[in-house]
Coordinates of C-alpha atoms and ligand atoms in Angstrom, one line a residue:
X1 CA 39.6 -0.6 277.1
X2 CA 38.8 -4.0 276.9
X3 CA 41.4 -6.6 277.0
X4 CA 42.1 -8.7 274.2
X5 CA 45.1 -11.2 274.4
X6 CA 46.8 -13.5 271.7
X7 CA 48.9 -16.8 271.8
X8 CA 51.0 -17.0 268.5
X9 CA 52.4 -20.1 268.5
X10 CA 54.6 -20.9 265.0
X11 CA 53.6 -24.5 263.9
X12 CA 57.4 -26.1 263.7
X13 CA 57.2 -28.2 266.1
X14 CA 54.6 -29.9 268.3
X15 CA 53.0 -27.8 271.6
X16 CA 56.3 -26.9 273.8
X17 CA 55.2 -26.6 277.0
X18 CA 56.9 -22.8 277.4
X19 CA 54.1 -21.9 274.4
X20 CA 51.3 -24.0 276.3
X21 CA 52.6 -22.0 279.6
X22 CA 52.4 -18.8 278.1
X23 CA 48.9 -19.6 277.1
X24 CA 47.8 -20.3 280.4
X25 CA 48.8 -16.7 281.6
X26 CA 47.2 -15.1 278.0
X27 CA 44.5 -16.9 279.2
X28 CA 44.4 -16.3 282.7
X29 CA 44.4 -12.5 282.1
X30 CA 41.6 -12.7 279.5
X31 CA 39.3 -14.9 281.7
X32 CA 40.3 -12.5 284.8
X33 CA 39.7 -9.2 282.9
X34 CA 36.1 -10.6 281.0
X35 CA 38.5 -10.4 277.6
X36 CA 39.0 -12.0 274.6
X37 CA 41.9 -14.3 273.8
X38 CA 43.0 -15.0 270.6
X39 CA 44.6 -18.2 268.6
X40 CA 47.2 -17.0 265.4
X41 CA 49.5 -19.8 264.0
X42 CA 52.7 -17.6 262.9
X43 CA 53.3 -19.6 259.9
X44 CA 55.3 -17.8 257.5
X45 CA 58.2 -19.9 257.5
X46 CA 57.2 -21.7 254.5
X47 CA 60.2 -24.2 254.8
X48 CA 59.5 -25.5 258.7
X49 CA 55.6 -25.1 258.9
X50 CA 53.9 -28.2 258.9
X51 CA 49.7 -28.7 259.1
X52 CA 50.1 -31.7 261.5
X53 CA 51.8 -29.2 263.9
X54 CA 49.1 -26.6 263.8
X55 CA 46.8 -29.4 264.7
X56 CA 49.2 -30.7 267.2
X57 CA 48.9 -26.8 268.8
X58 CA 45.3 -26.6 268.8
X59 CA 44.6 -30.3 269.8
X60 CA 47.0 -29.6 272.8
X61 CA 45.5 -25.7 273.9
X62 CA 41.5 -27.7 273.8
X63 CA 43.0 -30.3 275.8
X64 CA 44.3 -28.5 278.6
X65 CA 41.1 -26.4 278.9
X66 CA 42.5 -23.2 276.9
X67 CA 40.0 -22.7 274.6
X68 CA 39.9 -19.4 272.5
X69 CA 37.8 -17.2 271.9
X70 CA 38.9 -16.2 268.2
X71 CA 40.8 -17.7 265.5
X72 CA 42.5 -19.9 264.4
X73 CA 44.3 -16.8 262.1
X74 CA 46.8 -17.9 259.8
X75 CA 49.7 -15.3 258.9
X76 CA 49.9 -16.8 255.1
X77 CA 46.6 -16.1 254.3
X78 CA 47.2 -12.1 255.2
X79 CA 50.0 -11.4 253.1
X80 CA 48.3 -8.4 251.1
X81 CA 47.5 -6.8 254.2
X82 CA 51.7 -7.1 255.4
X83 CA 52.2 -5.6 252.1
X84 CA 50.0 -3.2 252.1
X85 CA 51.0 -1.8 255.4
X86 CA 54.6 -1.9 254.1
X87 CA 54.6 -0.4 251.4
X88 CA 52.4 2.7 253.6
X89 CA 56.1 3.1 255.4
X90 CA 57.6 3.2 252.1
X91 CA 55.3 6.4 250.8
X92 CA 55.9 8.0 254.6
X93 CA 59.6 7.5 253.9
X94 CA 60.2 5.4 257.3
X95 CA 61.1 2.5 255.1
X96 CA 63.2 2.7 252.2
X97 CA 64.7 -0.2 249.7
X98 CA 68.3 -1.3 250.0
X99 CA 70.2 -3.0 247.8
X100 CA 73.3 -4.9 249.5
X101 CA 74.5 -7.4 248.0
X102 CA 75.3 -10.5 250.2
X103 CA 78.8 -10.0 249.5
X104 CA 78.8 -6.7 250.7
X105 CA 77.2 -7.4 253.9
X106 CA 79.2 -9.5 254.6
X107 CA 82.6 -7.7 254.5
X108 CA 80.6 -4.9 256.1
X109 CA 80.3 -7.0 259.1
X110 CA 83.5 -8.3 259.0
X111 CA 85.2 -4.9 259.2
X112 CA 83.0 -4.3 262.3
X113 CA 84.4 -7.7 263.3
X114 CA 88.2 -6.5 262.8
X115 CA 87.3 -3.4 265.2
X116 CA 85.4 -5.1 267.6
X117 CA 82.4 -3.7 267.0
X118 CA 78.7 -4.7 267.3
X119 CA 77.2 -6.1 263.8
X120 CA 75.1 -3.8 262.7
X121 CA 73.7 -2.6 259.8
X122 CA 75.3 0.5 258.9
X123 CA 71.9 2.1 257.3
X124 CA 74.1 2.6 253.8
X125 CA 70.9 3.0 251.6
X126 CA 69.0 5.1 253.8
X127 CA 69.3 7.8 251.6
X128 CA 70.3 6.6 247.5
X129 CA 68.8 9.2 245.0
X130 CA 66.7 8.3 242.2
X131 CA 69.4 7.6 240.3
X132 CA 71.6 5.7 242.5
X133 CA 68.5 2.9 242.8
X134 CA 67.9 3.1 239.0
X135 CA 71.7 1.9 238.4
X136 CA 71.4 -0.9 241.5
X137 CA 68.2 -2.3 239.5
X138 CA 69.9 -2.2 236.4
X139 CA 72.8 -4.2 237.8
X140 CA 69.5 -7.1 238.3
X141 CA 69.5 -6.0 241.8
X142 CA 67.0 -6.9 243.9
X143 CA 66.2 -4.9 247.2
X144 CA 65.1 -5.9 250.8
X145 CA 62.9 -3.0 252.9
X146 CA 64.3 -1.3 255.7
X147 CA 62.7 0.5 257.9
X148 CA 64.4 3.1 259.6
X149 CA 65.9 3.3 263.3
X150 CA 66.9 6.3 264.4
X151 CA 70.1 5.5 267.0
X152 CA 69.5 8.2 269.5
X153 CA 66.2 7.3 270.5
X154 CA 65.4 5.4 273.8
X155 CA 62.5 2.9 273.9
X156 CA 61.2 2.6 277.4
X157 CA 58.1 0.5 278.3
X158 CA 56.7 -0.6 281.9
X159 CA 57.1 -4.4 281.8
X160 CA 53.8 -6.2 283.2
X161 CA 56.6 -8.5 284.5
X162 CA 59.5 -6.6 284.8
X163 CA 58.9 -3.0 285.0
X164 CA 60.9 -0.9 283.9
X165 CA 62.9 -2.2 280.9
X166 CA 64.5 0.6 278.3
X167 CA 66.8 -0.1 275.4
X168 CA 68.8 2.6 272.6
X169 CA 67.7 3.0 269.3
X170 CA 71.8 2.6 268.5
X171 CA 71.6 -1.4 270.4
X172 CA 69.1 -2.5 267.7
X173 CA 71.4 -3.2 264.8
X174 CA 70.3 -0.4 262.6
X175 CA 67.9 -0.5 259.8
X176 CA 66.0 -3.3 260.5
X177 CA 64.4 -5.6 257.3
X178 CA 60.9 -5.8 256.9
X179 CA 60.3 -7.4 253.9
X180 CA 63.0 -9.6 252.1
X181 CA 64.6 -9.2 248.6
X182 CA 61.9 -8.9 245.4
X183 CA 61.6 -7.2 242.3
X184 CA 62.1 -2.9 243.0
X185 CA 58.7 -2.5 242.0
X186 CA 57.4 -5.8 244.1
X187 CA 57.5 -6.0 248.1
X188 CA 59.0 -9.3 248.8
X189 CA 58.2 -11.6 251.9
X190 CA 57.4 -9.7 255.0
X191 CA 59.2 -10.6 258.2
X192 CA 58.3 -11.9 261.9
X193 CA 58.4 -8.6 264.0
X194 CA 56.5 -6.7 261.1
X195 CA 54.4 -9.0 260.7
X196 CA 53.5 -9.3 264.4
X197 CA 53.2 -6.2 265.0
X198 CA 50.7 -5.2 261.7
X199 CA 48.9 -8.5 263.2
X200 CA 48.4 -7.4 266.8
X201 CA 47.2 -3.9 265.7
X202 CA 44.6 -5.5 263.2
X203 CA 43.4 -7.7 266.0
X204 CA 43.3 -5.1 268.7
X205 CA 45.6 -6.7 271.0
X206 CA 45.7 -4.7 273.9
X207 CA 48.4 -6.7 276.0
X208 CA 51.1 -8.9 274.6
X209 CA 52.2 -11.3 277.1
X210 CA 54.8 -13.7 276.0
X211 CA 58.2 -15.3 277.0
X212 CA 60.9 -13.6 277.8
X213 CA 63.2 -14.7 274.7
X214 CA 61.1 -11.9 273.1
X215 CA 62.2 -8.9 274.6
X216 CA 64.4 -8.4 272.1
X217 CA 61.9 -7.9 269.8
X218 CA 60.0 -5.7 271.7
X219 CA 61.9 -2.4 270.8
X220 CA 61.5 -2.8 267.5
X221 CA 57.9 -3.4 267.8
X222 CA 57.5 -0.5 269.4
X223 CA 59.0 2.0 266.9
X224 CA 56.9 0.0 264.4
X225 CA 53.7 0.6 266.4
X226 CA 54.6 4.3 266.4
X227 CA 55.2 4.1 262.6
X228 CA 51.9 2.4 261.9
X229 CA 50.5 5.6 263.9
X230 CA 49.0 2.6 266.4
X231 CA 48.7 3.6 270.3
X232 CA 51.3 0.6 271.9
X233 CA 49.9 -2.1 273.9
X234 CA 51.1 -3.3 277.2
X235 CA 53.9 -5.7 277.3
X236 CA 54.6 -8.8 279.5
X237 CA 57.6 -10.7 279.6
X238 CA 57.0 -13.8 281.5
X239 CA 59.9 -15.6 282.8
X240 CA 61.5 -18.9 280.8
X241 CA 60.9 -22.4 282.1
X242 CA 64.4 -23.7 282.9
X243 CA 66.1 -27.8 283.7
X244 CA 67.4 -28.1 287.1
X245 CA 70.6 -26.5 285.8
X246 CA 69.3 -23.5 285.2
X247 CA 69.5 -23.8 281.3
X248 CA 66.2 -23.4 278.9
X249 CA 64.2 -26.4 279.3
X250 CA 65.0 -27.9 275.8
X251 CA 64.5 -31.1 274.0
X252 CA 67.4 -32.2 275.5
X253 CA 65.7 -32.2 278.8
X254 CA 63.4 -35.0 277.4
X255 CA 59.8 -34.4 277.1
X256 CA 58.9 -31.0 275.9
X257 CA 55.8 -31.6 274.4
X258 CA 52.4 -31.7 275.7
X259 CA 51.0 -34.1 273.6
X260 CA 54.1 -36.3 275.4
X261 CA 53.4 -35.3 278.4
X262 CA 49.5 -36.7 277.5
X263 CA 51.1 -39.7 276.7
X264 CA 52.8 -40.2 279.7
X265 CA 49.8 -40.3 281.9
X266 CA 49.7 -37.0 282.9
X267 CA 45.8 -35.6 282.9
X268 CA 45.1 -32.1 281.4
X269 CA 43.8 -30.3 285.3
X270 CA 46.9 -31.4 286.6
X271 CA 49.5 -29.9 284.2
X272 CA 47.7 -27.1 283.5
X273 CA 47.6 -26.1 287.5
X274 CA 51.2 -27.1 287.4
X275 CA 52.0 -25.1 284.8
X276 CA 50.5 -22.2 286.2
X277 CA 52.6 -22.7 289.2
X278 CA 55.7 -22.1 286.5
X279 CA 56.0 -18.5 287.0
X280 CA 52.5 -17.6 289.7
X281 CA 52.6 -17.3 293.2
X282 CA 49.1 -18.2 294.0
X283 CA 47.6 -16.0 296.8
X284 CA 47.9 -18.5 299.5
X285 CA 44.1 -19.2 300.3
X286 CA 44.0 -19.9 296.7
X287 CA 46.5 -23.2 297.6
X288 CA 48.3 -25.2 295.3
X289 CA 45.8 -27.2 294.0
X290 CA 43.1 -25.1 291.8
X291 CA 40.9 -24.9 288.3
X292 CA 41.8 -23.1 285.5
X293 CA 38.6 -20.8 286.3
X294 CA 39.4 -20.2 290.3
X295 CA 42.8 -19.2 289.2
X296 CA 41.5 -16.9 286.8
X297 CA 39.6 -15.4 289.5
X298 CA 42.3 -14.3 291.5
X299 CA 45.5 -14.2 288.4
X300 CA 47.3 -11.0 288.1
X301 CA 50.9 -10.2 287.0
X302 CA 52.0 -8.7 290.6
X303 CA 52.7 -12.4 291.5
X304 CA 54.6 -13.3 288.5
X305 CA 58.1 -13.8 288.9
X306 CA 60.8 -12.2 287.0
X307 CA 62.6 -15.1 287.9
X308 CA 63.3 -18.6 285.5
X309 CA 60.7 -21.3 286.8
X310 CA 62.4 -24.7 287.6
X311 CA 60.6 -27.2 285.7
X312 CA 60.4 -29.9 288.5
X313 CA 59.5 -33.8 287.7
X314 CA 58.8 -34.7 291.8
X315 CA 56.4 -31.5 291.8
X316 CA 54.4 -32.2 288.8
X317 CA 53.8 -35.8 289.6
X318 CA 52.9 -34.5 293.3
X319 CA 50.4 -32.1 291.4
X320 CA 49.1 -35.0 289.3
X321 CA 48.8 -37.7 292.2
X322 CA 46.9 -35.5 293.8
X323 CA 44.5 -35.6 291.1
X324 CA 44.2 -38.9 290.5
X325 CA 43.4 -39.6 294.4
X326 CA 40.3 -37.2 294.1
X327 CA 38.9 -38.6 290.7
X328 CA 35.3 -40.1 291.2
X329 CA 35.9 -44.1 289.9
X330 CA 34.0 -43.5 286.9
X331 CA 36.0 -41.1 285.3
X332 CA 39.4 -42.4 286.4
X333 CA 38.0 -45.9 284.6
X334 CA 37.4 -44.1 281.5
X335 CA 40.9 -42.6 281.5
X336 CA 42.5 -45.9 282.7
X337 CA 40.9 -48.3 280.3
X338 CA 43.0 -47.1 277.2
X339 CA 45.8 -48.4 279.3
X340 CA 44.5 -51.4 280.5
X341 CA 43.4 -52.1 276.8
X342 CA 46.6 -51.2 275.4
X343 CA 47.9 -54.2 278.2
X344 CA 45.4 -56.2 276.8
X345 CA 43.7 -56.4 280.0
X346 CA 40.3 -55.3 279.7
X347 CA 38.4 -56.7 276.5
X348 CA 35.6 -58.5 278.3
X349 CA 35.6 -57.0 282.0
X350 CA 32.1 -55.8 283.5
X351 CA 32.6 -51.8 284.1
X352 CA 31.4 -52.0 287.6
X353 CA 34.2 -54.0 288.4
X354 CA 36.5 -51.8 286.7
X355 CA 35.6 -49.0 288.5
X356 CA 36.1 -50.6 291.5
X357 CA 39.4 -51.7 290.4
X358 CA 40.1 -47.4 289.9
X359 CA 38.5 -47.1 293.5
X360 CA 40.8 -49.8 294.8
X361 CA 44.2 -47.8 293.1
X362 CA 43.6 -43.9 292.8
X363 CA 45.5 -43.6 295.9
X364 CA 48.3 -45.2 294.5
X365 CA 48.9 -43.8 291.5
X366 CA 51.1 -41.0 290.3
X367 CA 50.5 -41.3 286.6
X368 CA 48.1 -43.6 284.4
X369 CA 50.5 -45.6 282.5
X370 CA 51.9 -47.0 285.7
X371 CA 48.2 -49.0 286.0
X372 CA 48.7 -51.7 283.7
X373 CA 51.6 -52.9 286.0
X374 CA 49.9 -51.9 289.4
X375 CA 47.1 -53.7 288.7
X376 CA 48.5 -56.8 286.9
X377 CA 48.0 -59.3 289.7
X378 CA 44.0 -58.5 289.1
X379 CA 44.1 -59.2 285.5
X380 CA 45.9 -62.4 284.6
X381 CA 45.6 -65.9 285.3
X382 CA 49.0 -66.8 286.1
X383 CA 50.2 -63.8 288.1
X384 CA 53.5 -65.4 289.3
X385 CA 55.1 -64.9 292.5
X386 CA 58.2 -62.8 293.2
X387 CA 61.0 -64.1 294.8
X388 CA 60.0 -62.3 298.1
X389 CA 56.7 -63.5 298.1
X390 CA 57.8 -67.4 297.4
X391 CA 60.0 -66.9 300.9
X392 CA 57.0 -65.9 302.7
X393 CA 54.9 -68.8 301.2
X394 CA 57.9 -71.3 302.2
X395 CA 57.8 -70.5 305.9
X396 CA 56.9 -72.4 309.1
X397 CA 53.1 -72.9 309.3
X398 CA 52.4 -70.7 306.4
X399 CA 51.2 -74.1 304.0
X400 CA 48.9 -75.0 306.8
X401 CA 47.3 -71.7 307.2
X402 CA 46.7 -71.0 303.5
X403 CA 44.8 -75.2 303.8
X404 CA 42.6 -73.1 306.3
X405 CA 41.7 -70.5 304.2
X406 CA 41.1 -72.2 301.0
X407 CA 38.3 -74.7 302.8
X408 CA 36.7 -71.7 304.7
X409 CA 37.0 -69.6 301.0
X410 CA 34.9 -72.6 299.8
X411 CA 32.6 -73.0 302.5
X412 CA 31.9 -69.1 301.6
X413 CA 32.1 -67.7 298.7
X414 CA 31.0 -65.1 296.8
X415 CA 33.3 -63.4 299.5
X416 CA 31.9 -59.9 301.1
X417 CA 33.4 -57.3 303.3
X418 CA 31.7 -59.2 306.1
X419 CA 32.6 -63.1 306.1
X420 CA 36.0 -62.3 304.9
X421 CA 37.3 -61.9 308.5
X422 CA 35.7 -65.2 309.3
X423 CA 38.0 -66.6 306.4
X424 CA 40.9 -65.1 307.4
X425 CA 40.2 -66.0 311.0
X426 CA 39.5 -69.8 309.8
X427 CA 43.7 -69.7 308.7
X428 CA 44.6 -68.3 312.1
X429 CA 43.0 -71.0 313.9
X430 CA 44.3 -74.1 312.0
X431 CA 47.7 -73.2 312.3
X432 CA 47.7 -71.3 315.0
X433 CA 49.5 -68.3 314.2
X434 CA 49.3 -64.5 314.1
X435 CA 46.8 -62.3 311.7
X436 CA 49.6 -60.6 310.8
X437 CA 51.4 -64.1 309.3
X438 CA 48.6 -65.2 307.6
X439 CA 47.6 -61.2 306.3
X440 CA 51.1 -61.4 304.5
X441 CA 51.1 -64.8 303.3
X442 CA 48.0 -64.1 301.7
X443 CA 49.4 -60.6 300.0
X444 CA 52.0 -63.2 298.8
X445 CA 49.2 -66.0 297.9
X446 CA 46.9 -63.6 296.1
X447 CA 48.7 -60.4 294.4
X448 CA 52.2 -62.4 294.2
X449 CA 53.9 -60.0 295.7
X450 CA 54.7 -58.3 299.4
X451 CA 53.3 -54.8 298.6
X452 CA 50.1 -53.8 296.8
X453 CA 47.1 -51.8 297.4
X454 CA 44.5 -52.8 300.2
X455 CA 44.6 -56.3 300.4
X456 CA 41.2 -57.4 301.5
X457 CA 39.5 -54.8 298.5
X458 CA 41.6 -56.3 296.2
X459 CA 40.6 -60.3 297.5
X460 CA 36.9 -59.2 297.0
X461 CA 38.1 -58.0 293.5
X462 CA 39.6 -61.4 292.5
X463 CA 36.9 -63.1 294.5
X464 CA 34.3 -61.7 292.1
X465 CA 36.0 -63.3 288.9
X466 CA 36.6 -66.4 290.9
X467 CA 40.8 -65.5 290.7
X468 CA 41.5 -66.6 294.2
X469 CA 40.8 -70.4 294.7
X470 CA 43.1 -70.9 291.8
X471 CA 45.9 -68.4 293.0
X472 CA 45.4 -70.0 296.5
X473 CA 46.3 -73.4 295.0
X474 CA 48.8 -72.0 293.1
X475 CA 50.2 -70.8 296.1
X476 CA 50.4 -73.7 298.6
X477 CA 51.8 -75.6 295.8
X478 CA 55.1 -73.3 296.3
X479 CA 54.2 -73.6 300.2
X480 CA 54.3 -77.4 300.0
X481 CA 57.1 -77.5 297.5
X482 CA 59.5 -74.8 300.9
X483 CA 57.9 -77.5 303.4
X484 CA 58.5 -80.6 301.8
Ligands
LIG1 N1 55.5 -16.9 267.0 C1 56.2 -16.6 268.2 C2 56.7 -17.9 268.8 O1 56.1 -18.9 268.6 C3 55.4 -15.8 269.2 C4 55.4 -14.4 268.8 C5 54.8 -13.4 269.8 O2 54.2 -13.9 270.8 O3 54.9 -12.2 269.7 O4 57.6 -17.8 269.7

């Protein structure tokens, strides 16, 4: 049997990274088994479906590398075949109309209420005559379609995840609605686990791996498979991604989304490998750090926990660090300069020297939107100096070695890796101090601050725009102003 997977995402919100996470594992399994993954937007609820969130989905699947192989299917534009298949229960007498009021199901669940029972759906209609549904209708009636559970059956299935799971018939809440309230001779609006199911056996689905909020479902779906006279695919429940308290990672936990998480300066390889950590023990040659495609090669659902998966900030920006340090310049500049344009940094800079600025501050970065402040003191003309950084210019000697420097930058520039010692050595000699004095004066002098990346690669870097005679002068003029 070949396998064939789905992601069904329902487009009422943007990408949640639980749907993009069970995507990875649908896809993981397709690519491992040579199978087909599918895309179906779940749209049926008219009232929260919105277009922009579809293309939200599908924008946010082809970014982080999950492309499908079918689809996009859209559940509104298949509503003659739900009905169809719906109304086949109804001539094999496993569905039935029922004509409860609101009102009455209501009080019928509050008497289960009053004796502590379950609610449940006490299957009243199962079995009206002809006669009983001609007088509902005439009382302007208008039925839902149940299709029948029978209570003493047990539903067993061997979780891809969890194993063994088994649930009663009787736990299910009786009848369950497959199609809501129309005309008698009409079938209304077909409902989620139906229409899933009918879905999954039209597309061949041959496992159904999804988050563990659906087990519930799966029961159901089971007895509706056997209904549809449809062999049952495999299931796989994969564990929830939970906050640090143990709770479903919600909205509350701030970004959800990964078109946020895009935002934020994440890049797609690294929170998809992350992601697949959510969950996936990777065989340990395999490492932490892998493609989409290597992990396919070794995925399988003995190393998926049962257990919640602690969405974890310090891990993922480990993950993505790790990333950015590896990235060849080029590409790194082309997803930096967004950034640096949105700073207003880059409008007229040569590429060559941006990519060396990405050399210079891959290994420094845990996420791209912290560039435009890491690499400020390379940009602007007036970079200012921090309060640290003025205390180091205002000490003994340090206005007499900075004199140094200046007249040996002059003497030599355009600075290269190789006089640049000679100009640094020029400072040391006409004050007569340490290197190491003059090497942090001249972090001070240049980037305007104590820490930065390397500070001789970033020198060359403002050497090439001719940034450092002015900064210099800036600089002894806060030297001479401590001295004075
Ligand atoms: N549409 C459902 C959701 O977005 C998924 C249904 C399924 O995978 O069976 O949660």
């Amino acid at each position: 049997m070949s396998v064939r997977v789905r992601i069904a995402p329902s487009p009422t919100g943007k990408l949640h990274i639980g749907t993009a996470r069970t995507a990875v594992f649908n896809w993981l399994f397709a690519r491992h088994h040579g199978g087909t993954f599918v895309l179906r937007i779940e749209d049926t609820d008219l009232e929260r479906s919105r277009p922009e969130y579809t293309e939200n989905i599908m924008q946010g699947l082809s970014w982080l590398g999950l492309s499908w192989d079918e689809g996009p299917s859209y559940q509104t534009q298949r509503l003659a075949l739900y009905q169809q298949k719906v109304q086949l229960l109804l001539d094999q007498g496993l569905a039935y109309r029922a004509y409860d009021t609101p009102a009455e199901l209501d009080a019928m669940r509050e008497a289960q209420k009053a004796q502590n029972q379950a609610p449940r759906y006490d299957n009243r209609h199962r079995n009206l005559t002809p006669e009983q549904e001609v007088a509902y209708q005439a009382e302007g009636r208008q039925p839902v379609v149940r299709f029948k559970i029978d209570d003493n059956r047990e539903i067993a299935w061997k979780d891809l995840v969890r194993d063994a799971v088994s649930w009663q018939g009787r736990d299910l809440g009786g009848d369950m609605v497959i199609a809501r309230a129309a005309e008698a001779d009409q079938i209304g609006a077909p409902l989620y686990n139906f229409v899933v199911v009918v879905d999954d056996i039209d597309m061949q689905i041959s496992h159904v791996i999804r988050g563990e909020d659906h087990i519930g479902n799966t029961p159901k779906q089971i007895l509706l498979y056997e209904a549809l006279g449809a062999t049952v695919p495999q299931f796989g429940h994969t564990p929830l991604i939970l906050n640090q308290a143990g709770a479903k990672l919600s909205k509350r936990d701030g970004v959800t989304s990964i078109s946020d998480f895009e935002a934020m300066g994440y890049v797609p390889e690294a929170l998809v490998n992350y992601m697949t950590l959510l969950g996936w023990s990777p065989p340990e040659a395999l490492g932490e750090l892998f493609t989409l495609a290597d992990a396919a090669k070794q995925f399988d659902f003995e190393r998926v926990n049962r257990a919640g998966a602690k969405f974890d900030w310090d891990k993922l920006n480990w993950v993505n660090s790790q990333y950015l340090h590896q990235m060849p310049p080029a590409q790194l500049t082309d997803l930096l300069l967004p950034y640096w344009q949105a700073a207003g940094y880059a409008a007229d800079l040569d590429r060559s020297w941006l990519e060396q600025v990405s050399a210079l501050i891959a290994t420094d970065l845990v996420r791209l939107d912290e560039v435009a402040t890491k690499t400020r003191y390379l940009f602007v003309a007036d970079v200012g100096f921090t309060a640290a950084a003025q205390a180091q210019l205002q000490l003994e000697n340090v206005g007499t070695a900075l004199e140094g420097v200046a007249v040996a930058l002059e003497a030599n520039s355009p600075l290269s890796a190789e006089n640049v010692q000679s100009v640094i050595q020029a400072g040391v000699e006409s004050a007569k101090v340490k290197k190491g004095l003059v090497m942090k004066s001249l972090r001070a002098a240049l980037t305007g601050d104590l820490q930065g990346p390397d500070l001789v690669q970033s020198w060359l870097l403002l050497n090439q725009r001719q940034m450092d005679l002015p900064r210099l002068k800036q600089a002894l003029a806060v030297a001479a102003g401590g001295t004075a």
